[in-house]
Coordinates of C-alpha atoms in Angstrom, one line a residue:
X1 CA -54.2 0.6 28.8
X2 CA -51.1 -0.3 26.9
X3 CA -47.5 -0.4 28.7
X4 CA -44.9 2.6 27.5
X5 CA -42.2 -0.4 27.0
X6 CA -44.5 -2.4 24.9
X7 CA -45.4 0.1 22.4
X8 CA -42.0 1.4 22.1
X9 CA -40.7 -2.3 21.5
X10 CA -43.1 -2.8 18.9
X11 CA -42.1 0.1 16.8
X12 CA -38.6 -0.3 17.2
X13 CA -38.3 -3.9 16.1
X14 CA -40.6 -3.2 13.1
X15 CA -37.5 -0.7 12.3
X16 CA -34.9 -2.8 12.8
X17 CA -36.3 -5.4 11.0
X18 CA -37.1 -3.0 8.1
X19 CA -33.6 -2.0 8.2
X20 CA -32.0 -5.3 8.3
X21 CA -33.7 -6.3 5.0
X22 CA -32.7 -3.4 3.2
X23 CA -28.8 -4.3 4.6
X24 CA -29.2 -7.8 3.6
X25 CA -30.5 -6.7 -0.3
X26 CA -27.4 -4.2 -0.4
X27 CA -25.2 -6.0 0.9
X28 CA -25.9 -9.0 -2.1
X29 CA -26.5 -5.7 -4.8
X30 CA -22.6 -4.6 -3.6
X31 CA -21.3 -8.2 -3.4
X32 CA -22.4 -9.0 -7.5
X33 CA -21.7 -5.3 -8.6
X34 CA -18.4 -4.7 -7.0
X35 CA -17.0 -7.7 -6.1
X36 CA -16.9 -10.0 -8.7
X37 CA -14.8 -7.3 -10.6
X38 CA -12.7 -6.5 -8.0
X39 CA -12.2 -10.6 -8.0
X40 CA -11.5 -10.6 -11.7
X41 CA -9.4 -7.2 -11.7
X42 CA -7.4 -9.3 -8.8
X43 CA -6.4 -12.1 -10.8
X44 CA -5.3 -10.1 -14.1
X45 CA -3.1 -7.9 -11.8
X46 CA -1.7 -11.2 -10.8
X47 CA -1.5 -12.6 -14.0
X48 CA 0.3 -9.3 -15.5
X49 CA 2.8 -9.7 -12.1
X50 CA 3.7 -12.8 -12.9
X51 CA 4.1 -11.9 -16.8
X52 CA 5.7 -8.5 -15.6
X53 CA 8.2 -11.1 -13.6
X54 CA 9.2 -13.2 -16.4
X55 CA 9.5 -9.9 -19.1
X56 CA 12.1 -8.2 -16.5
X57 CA 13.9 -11.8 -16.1
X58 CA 14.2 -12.0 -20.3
X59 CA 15.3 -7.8 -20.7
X60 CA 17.8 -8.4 -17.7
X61 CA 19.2 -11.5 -20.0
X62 CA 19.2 -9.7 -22.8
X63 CA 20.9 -6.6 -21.5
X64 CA 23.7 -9.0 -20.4
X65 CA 23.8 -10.9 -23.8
X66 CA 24.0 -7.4 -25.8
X67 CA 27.2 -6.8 -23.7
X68 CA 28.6 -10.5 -23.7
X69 CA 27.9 -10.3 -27.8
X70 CA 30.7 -7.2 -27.6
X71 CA 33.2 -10.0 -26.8
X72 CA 32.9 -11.3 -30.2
X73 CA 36.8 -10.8 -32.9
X74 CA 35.3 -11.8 -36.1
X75 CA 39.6 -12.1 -36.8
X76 CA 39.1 -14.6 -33.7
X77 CA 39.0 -18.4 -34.2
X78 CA 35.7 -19.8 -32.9
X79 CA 37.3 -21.7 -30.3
X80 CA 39.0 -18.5 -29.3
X81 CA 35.6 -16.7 -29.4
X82 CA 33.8 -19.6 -27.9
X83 CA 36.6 -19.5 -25.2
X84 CA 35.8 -15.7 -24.2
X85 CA 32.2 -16.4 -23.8
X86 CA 32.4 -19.2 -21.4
X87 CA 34.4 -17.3 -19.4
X88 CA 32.3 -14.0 -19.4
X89 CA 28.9 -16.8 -19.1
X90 CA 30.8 -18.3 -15.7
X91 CA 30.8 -15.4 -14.1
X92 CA 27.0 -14.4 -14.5
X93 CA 26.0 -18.1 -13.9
X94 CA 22.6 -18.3 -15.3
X95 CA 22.8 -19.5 -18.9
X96 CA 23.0 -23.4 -19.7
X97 CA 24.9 -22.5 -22.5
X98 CA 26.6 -19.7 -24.8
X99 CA 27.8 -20.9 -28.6
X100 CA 28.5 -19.4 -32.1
X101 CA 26.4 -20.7 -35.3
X102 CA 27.9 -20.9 -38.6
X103 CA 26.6 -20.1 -42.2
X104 CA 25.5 -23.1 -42.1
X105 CA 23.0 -22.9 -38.7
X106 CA 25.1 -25.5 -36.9
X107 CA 25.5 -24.4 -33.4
X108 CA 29.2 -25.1 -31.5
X109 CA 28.4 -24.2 -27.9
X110 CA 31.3 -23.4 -25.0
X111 CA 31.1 -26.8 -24.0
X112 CA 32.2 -28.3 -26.7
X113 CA 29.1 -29.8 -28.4
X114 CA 28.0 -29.1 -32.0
X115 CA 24.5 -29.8 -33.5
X116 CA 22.3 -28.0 -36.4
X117 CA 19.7 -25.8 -36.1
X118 CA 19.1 -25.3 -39.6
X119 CA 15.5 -26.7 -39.3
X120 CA 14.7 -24.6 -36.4
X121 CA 11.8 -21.9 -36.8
X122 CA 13.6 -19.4 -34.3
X123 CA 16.6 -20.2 -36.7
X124 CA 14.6 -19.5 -39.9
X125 CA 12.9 -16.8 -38.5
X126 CA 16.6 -15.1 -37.1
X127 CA 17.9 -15.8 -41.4
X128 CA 15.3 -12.7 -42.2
X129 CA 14.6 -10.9 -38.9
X130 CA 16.3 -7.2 -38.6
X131 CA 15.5 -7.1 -34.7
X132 CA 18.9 -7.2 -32.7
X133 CA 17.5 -10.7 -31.1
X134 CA 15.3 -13.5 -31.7
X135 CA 13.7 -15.6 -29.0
X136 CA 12.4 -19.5 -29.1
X137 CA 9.6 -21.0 -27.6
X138 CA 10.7 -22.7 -24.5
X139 CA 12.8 -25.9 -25.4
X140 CA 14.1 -28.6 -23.3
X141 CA 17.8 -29.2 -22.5
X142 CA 19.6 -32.6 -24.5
X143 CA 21.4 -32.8 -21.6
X144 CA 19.3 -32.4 -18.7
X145 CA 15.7 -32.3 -20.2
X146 CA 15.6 -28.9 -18.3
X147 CA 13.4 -25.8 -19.9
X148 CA 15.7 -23.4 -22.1
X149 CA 14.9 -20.5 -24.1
X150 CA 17.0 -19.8 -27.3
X151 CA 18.5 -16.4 -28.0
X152 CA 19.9 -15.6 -31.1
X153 CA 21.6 -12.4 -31.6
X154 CA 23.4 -11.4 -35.1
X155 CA 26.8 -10.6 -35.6
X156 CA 28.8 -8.4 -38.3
X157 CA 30.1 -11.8 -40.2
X158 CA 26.6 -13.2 -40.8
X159 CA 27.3 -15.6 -37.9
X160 CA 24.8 -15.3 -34.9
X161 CA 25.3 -15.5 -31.1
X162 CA 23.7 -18.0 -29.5
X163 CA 22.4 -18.3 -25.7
X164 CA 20.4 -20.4 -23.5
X165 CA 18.7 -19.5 -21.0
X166 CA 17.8 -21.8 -18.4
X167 CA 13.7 -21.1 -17.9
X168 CA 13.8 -23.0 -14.2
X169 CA 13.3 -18.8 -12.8
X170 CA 10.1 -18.5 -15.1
X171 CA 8.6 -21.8 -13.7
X172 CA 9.1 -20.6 -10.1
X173 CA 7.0 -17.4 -11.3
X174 CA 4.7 -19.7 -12.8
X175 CA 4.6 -21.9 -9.9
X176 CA 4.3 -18.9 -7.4
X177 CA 1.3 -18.3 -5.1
X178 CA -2.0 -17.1 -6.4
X179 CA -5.2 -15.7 -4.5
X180 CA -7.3 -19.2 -4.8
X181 CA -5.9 -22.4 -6.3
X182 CA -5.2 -21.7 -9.9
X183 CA -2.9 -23.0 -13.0
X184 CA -0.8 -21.2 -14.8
X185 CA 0.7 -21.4 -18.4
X186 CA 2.6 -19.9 -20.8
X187 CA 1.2 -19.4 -24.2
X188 CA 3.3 -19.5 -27.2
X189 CA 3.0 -17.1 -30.1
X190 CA 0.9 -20.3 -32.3
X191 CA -1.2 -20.9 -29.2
X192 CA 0.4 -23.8 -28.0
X193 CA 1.5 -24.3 -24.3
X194 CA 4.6 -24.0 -24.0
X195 CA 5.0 -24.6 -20.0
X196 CA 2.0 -24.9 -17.6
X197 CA 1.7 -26.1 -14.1
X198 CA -0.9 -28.5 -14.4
X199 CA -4.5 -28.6 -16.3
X200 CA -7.2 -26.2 -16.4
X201 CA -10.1 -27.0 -14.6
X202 CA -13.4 -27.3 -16.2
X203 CA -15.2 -23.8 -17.8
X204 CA -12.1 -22.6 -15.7
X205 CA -11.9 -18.4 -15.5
X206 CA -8.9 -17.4 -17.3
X207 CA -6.9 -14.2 -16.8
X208 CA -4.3 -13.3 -19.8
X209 CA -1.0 -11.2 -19.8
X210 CA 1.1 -10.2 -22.2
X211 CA 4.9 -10.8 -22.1
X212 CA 6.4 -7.9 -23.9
X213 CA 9.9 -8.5 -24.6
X214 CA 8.7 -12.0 -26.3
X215 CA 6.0 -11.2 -29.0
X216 CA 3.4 -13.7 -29.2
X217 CA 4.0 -15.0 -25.4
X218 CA 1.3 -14.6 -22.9
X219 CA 0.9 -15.4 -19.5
X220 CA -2.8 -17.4 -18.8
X221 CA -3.9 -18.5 -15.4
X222 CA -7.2 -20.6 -15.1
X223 CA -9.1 -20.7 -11.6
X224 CA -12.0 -22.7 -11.7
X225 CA -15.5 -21.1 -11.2
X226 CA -16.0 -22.8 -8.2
X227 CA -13.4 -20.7 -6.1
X228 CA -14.7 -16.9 -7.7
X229 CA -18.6 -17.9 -8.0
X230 CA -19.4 -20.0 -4.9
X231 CA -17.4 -16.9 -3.2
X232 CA -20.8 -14.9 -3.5
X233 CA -23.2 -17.7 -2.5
X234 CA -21.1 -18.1 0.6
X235 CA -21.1 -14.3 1.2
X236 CA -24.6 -14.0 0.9
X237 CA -25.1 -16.7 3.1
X238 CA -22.6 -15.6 5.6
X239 CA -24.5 -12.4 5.1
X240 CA -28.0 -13.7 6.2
X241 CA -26.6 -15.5 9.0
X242 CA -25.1 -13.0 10.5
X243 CA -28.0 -10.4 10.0
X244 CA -30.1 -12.4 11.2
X245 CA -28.1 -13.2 14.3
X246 CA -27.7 -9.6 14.8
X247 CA -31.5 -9.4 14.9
X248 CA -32.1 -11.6 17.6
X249 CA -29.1 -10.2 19.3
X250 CA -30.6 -6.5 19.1
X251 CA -33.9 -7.6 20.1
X252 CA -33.2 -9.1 23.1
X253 CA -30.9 -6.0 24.4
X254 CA -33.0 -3.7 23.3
X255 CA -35.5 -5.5 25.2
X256 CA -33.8 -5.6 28.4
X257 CA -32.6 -1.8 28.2
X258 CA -36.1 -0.6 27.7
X259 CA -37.8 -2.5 30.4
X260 CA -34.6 -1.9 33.1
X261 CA -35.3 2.1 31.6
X262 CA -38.8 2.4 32.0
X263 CA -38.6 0.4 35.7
X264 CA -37.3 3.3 37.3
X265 CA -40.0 5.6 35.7
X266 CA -42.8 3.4 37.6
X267 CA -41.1 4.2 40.7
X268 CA -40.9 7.7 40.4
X269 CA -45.0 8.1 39.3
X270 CA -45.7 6.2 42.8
X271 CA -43.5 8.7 44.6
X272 CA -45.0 11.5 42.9
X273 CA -48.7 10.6 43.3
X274 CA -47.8 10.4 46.7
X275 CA -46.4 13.7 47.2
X276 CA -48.7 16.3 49.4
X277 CA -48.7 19.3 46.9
X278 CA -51.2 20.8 45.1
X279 CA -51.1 22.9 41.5
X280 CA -54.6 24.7 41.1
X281 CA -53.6 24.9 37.3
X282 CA -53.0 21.0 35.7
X283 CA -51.0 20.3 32.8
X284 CA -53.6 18.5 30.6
X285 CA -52.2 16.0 28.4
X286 CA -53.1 12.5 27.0
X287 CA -51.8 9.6 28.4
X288 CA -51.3 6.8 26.0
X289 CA -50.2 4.3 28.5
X290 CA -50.1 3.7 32.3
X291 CA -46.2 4.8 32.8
X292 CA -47.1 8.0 31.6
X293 CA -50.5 8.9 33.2
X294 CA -48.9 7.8 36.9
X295 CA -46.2 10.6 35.8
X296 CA -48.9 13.1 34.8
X297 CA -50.4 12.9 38.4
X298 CA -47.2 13.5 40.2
X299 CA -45.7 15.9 37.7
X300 CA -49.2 18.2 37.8
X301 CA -48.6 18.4 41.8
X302 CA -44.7 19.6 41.4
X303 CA -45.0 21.7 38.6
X304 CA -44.9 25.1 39.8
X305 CA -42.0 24.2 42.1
X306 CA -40.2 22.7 39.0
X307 CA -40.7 25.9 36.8
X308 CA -39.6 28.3 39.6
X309 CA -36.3 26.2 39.9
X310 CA -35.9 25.9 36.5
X311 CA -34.4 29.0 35.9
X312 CA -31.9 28.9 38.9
X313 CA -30.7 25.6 37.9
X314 CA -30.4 26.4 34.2
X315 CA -28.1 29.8 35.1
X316 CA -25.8 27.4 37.2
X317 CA -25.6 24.3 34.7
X318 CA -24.7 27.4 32.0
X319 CA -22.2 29.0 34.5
X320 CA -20.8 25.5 35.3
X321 CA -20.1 24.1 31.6
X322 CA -18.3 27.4 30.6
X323 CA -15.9 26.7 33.4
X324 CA -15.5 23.2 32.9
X325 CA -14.8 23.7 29.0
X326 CA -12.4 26.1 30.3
X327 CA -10.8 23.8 32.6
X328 CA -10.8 21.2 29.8
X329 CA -8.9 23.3 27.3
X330 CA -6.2 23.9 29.4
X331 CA -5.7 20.0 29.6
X332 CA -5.0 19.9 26.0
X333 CA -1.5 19.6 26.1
X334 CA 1.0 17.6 24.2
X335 CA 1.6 14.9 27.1
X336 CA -2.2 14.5 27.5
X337 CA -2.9 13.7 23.7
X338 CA 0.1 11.1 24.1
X339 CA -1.2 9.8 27.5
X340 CA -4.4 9.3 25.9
X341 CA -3.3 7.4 22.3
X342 CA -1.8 5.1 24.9
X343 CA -4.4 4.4 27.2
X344 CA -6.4 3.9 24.1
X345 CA -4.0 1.7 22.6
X346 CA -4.0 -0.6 25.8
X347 CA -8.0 -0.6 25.8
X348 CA -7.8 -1.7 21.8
X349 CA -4.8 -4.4 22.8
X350 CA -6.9 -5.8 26.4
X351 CA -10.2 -6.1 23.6
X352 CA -8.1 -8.0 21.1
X353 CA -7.6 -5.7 18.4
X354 CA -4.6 -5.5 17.1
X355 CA -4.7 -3.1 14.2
X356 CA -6.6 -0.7 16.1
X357 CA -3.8 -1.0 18.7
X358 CA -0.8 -1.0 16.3
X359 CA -2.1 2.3 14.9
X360 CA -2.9 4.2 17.7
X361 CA 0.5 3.3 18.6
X362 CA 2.1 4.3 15.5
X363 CA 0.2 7.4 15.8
X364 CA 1.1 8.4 19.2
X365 CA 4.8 7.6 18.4
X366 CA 4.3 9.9 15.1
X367 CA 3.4 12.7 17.3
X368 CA 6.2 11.9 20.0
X369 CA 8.9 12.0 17.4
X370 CA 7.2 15.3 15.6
X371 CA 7.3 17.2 18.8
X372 CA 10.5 16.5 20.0
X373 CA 9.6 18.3 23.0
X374 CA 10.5 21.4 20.8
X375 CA 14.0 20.6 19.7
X376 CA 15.3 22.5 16.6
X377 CA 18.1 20.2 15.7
X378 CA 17.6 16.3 16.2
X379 CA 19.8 13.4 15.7
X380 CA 19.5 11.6 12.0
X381 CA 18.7 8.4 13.3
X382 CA 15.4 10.4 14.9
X383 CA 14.4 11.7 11.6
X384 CA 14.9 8.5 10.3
X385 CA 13.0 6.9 13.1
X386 CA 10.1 9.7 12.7
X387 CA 10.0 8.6 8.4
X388 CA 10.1 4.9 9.6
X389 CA 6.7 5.6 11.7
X390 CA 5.2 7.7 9.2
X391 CA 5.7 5.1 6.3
X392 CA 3.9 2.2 9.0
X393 CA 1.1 4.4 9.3
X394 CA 0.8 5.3 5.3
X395 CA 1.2 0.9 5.0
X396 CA -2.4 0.9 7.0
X397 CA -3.7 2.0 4.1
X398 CA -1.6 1.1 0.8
X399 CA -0.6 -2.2 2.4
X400 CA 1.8 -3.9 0.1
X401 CA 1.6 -1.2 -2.5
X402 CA 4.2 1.0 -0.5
X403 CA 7.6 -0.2 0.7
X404 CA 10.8 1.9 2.5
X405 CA 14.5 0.9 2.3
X406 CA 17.3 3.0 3.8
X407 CA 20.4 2.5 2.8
X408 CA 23.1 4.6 5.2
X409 CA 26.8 4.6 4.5
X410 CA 27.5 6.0 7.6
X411 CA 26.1 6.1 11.4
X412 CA 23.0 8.4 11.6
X413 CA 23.5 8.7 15.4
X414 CA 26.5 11.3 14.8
X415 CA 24.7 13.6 12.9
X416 CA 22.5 16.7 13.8
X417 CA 19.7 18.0 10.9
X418 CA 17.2 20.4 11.4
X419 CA 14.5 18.9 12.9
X420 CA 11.4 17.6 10.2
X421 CA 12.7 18.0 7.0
X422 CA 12.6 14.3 5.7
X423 CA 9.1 13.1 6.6
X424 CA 7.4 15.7 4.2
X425 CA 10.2 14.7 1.0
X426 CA 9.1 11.0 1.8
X427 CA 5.2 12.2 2.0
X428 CA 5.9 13.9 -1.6
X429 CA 7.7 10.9 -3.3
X430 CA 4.3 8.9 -1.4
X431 CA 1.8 11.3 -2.5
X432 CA 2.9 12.5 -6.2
X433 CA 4.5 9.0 -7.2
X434 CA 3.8 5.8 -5.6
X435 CA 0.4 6.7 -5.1
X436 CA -0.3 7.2 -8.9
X437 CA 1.4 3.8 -9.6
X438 CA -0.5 1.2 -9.6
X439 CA 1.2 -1.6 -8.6
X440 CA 3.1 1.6 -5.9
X441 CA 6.9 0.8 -5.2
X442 CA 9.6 1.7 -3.0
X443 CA 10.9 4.6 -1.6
X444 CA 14.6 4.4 -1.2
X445 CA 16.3 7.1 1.3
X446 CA 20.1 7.3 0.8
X447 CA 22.7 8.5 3.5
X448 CA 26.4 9.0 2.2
X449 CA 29.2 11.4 2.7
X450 CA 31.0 12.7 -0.4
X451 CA 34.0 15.6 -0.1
X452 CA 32.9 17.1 2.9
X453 CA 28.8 17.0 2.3
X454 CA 26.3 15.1 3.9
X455 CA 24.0 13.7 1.2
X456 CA 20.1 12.7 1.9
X457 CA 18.5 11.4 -1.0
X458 CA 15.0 10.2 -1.2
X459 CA 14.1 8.7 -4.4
X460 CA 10.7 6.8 -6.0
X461 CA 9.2 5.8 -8.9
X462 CA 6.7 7.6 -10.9
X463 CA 4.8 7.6 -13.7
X464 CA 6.2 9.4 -17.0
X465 CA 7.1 13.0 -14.9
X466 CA 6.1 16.7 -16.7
X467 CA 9.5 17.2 -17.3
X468 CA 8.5 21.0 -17.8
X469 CA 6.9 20.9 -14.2
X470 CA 9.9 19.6 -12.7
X471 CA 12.3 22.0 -14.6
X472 CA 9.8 24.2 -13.3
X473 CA 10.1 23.3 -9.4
X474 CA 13.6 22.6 -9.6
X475 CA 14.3 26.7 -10.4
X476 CA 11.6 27.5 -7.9
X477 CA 13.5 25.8 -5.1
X478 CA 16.7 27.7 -6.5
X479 CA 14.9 31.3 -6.4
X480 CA 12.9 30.1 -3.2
X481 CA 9.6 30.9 -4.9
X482 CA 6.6 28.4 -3.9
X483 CA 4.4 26.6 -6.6
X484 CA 0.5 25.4 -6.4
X485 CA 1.1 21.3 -5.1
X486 CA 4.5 21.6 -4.0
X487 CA 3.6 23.2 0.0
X488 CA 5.6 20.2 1.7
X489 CA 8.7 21.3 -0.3
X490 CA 8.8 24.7 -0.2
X491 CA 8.5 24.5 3.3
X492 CA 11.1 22.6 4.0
X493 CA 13.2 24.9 1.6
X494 CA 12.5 27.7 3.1
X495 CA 13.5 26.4 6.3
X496 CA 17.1 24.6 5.5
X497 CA 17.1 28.3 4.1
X498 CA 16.7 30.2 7.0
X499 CA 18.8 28.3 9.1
X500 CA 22.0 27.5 6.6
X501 CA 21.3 30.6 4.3
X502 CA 22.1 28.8 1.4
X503 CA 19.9 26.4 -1.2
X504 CA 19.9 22.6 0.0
X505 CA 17.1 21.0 -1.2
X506 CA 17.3 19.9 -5.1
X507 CA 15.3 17.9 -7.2
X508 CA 16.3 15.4 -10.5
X509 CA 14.7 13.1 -12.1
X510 CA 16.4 9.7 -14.2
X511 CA 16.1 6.5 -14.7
X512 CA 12.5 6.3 -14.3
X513 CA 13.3 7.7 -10.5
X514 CA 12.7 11.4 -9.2
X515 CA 15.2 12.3 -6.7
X516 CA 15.1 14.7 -3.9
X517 CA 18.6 15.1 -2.4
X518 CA 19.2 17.6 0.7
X519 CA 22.7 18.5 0.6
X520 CA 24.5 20.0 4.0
X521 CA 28.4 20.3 5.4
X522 CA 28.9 17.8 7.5
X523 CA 30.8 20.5 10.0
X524 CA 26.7 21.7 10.1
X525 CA 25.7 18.1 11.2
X526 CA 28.1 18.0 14.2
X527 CA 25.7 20.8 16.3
X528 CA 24.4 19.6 19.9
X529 CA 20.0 19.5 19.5
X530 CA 19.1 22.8 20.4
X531 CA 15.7 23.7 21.6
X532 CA 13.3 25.8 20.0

């Protein structure tokens, strides 16, 4: 007759194995279907960072040159004007050059050169453009064969204002660190290169961005097929490794737990065949294998005695677990949840994993600094500390996509504020702005003092707002009504509310940043922490 442990081994490893292969063929369907466009998806969000980079770099130029052009007294001399701009350009630092050209495109720059640009396309193309500026490809310096980009903005005379830029901060973009090994140019509008890092590899991949302020520009960068398509064959062999690893590994405990299991059992059908009772009524049963017909002979002589107990023991076991679940609930207590996130946090640090650690810990700190052992009022620098932890936990899961920066004109430590009304503002800029941005941002929280008012102001980016829906919260948080989406809010309303009996909470929204401000006298911040 067949062994128990045998038959049960067979079965199970014709499971696992069945299991593994299906594992293995997902595991290669997921790794062509989702990967490779997450791969390619990475690389063009890198390419449109880089290109997003250099269009901010240009715009913040040309912000400063549309001022520095206001400088300009067509009564002026061009010595005198030329004059004015160097000393305006020395203070911002960044331009290789600022210069007036004539009616007759030559170019007298601030340091006291003079050259024509007559021939120039950027010049020609300036003679009939109506846009307030006209860009260049990248150029080189004469003087230090360093890359330049031409600006040429008009003035009221027919003269233009001219600028270069010195390019060095768009190679370091350029040059900045990728995923895998890649190069990375910059496209002029005719399609020639107009600055690259190196050569493209061969059949290299290549990711394109646009460059807004500069028509025509776009950002390419070339990784060779070797780093995104060997990625899968590696994976898959990685993969088949490892499953098959696991196999081996699985078979031989499983091996060892069923035989140690089923040794016991053996024992216990030799001690029950042994026993001197007797049952005039058998339990008839087949016995597929020899562990289980020894246990038939001994059970058959103790069954009576087993099904008179029976009922005893299954009115104690009931009685026993009511009072232990009980027992339990009343150990649910704040210090116990705490006690436990640590003891699990040392378990996940003594095993080696880090993350698992870090965020137990940041989650039993969360709930430390939430409960405040029932305080009211709390010091600043505690709500601050509670947002701090809160934003570490959130980073677990947006990463680099979410960043805090507080900025405190003052010393939080000296102030009193009702107790969590800053974590759920920070969870709304989180959760109805940098969530929906892609690339996410920063949340900034402001401290200041201004006439007598303590000022909190929590501000983020966000996509275009419903400036209707936020004319529309703004007036429920006046009247102290509550709208569908906005729980975290009103709640915190309604509390500052209750305790200064006055609005504090307001909401703006400007400069591409909504704005949450909680206004309070600082003669309210100055309270000892009460308890609740």
């Amino acid at each position: 007759m067949q062994k128990l442990s045998d038959k049960i081994l067979k079965n199970v490893r014709a499971v696992i194995f069945a299991a593994m292969v299906v594992l293995i063929g997902l595991c290669f369907a997921v790794t062509m279907l989702m990967v490779r466009p997450r791969i390619d998806t990475l690389f063009t969000a890198v390419a449109q960072t880089k290109a997003g980079a250099i269009d901010y770099f240009l715009n913040r130029r040309l912000k400063e040159l549309a001022l520095l052009r206001q400088v300009y007294q067509p009564q002026g001399s061009t010595r005198e004007n030329l004059d004015a701009f160097d000393t305006y350009g020395r203070m911002l630092g960044v331009y290789a050059s600022l210069g007036l050209v004539d009616e007759e495109g030559v170019v007298h720059t601030t340091s006291g050169a003079s050259f024509s640009i007559r021939e120039r396309d950027y010049y020609q193309k300036a003679l009939v453009s109506r846009e307030p500026y006209v860009l260049s490809e990248v150029l080189f310096s004469r003087e230090d064969n360093e890359p330049i980009v031409i600006v040429l903005m008009p003035l009221e005379d027919g003269r233009f204002f001219s600028a270069a830029i010195g390019a060095q901060y768009v190679v370091e973009v350029m040059e900045g660190s990728t995923p895998f090994p890649a190069v990375t140019r910059l496209i002029g509008p005719g399609g020639q290169t107009d600055l690259e890092t190196g050569p493209l590899p061969w059949q290299a991949r290549t990711y394109l961005a646009q460059v807004p302020v500069h028509p025509g520009w776009q950002l390419e960068i070339g990784v060779s097929p070797l780093y995104v398509d060997a990625i899968f064959y590696l994976l898959g062999g990685f993969l088949l490794a490892g499953f098959g690893l696991m196999y081996q590994g699985l078979n031989r405990a499983l091996t060892r737990r069923v035989e140690a299991e089923l040794r016991p059992l053996e024992a216990i059908a030799r001690d029950m065949a042994a026993t001197d009772l007797t049952d005039p009524k058998p339990l008839e049963i087949d016995a597929h294998s020899a562990e289980t017909a020894g246990i038939l002979a001994g059970y058959n002589t103790l069954r009576q005695r087993i099904a008179a107990l029976l009922e005893t023991v299954q009115a104690e076991q009931k009685s026993r677990m009511e009072s232990d679940y009980q027992a339990l609930l009343e150990q649910i207590k704040p210090h116990f949840l705490y006690n436990t996130l640590e003891t699990i946090q040392v378990m996940a640090l003594d095993y080696e994993d880090d993350r698992i650690g870090d965020a137990l810990g940041l989650l039993g700190r969360y709930f430390r600094l939430s409960l405040a052992d029932g305080a009211q009022l709390v010091p600043l620098d505690h709500e601050l500390e509670l947002v701090r932890t809160y934003v570490q936990l959130q980073k677990l899961r947006y990463g680099e996509r979410l960043h805090l920066k507080i900025q405190a004109e003052l010393r939080p430590g000296e102030y009193t504020v009702l107790k969590f009304i800053l974590q759920p503002v920070v969870e709304n800029a989180l959760y109805h702005g940098i969530k929906l941005l892609p690339q996410g941002g920063t949340i900034t929280v402001r401290l200041t003092e201004e006439e007598g008012w303590l000022l909190i102001r929590v501000e983020n980016p966000c996509p275009e707002p419903d400036t209707a829906r936020l004319d529309e919260l703004a007036r429920a948080l006046e009247t102290g009504q509550k709208l569908p989406g906005s729980n975290g809010l009103y709640n915190v309303n309604q509390r500052l509310r209750l305790r200064y009996g006055r609005q504090c909470l307001f909401v703006d929204y400007g400069g591409g940043q909504v704005q949450v401000e909680i206004r309070l006298k600082q003669e309210e911040c100055h309270e000892y922490p009460d308890r609740g």
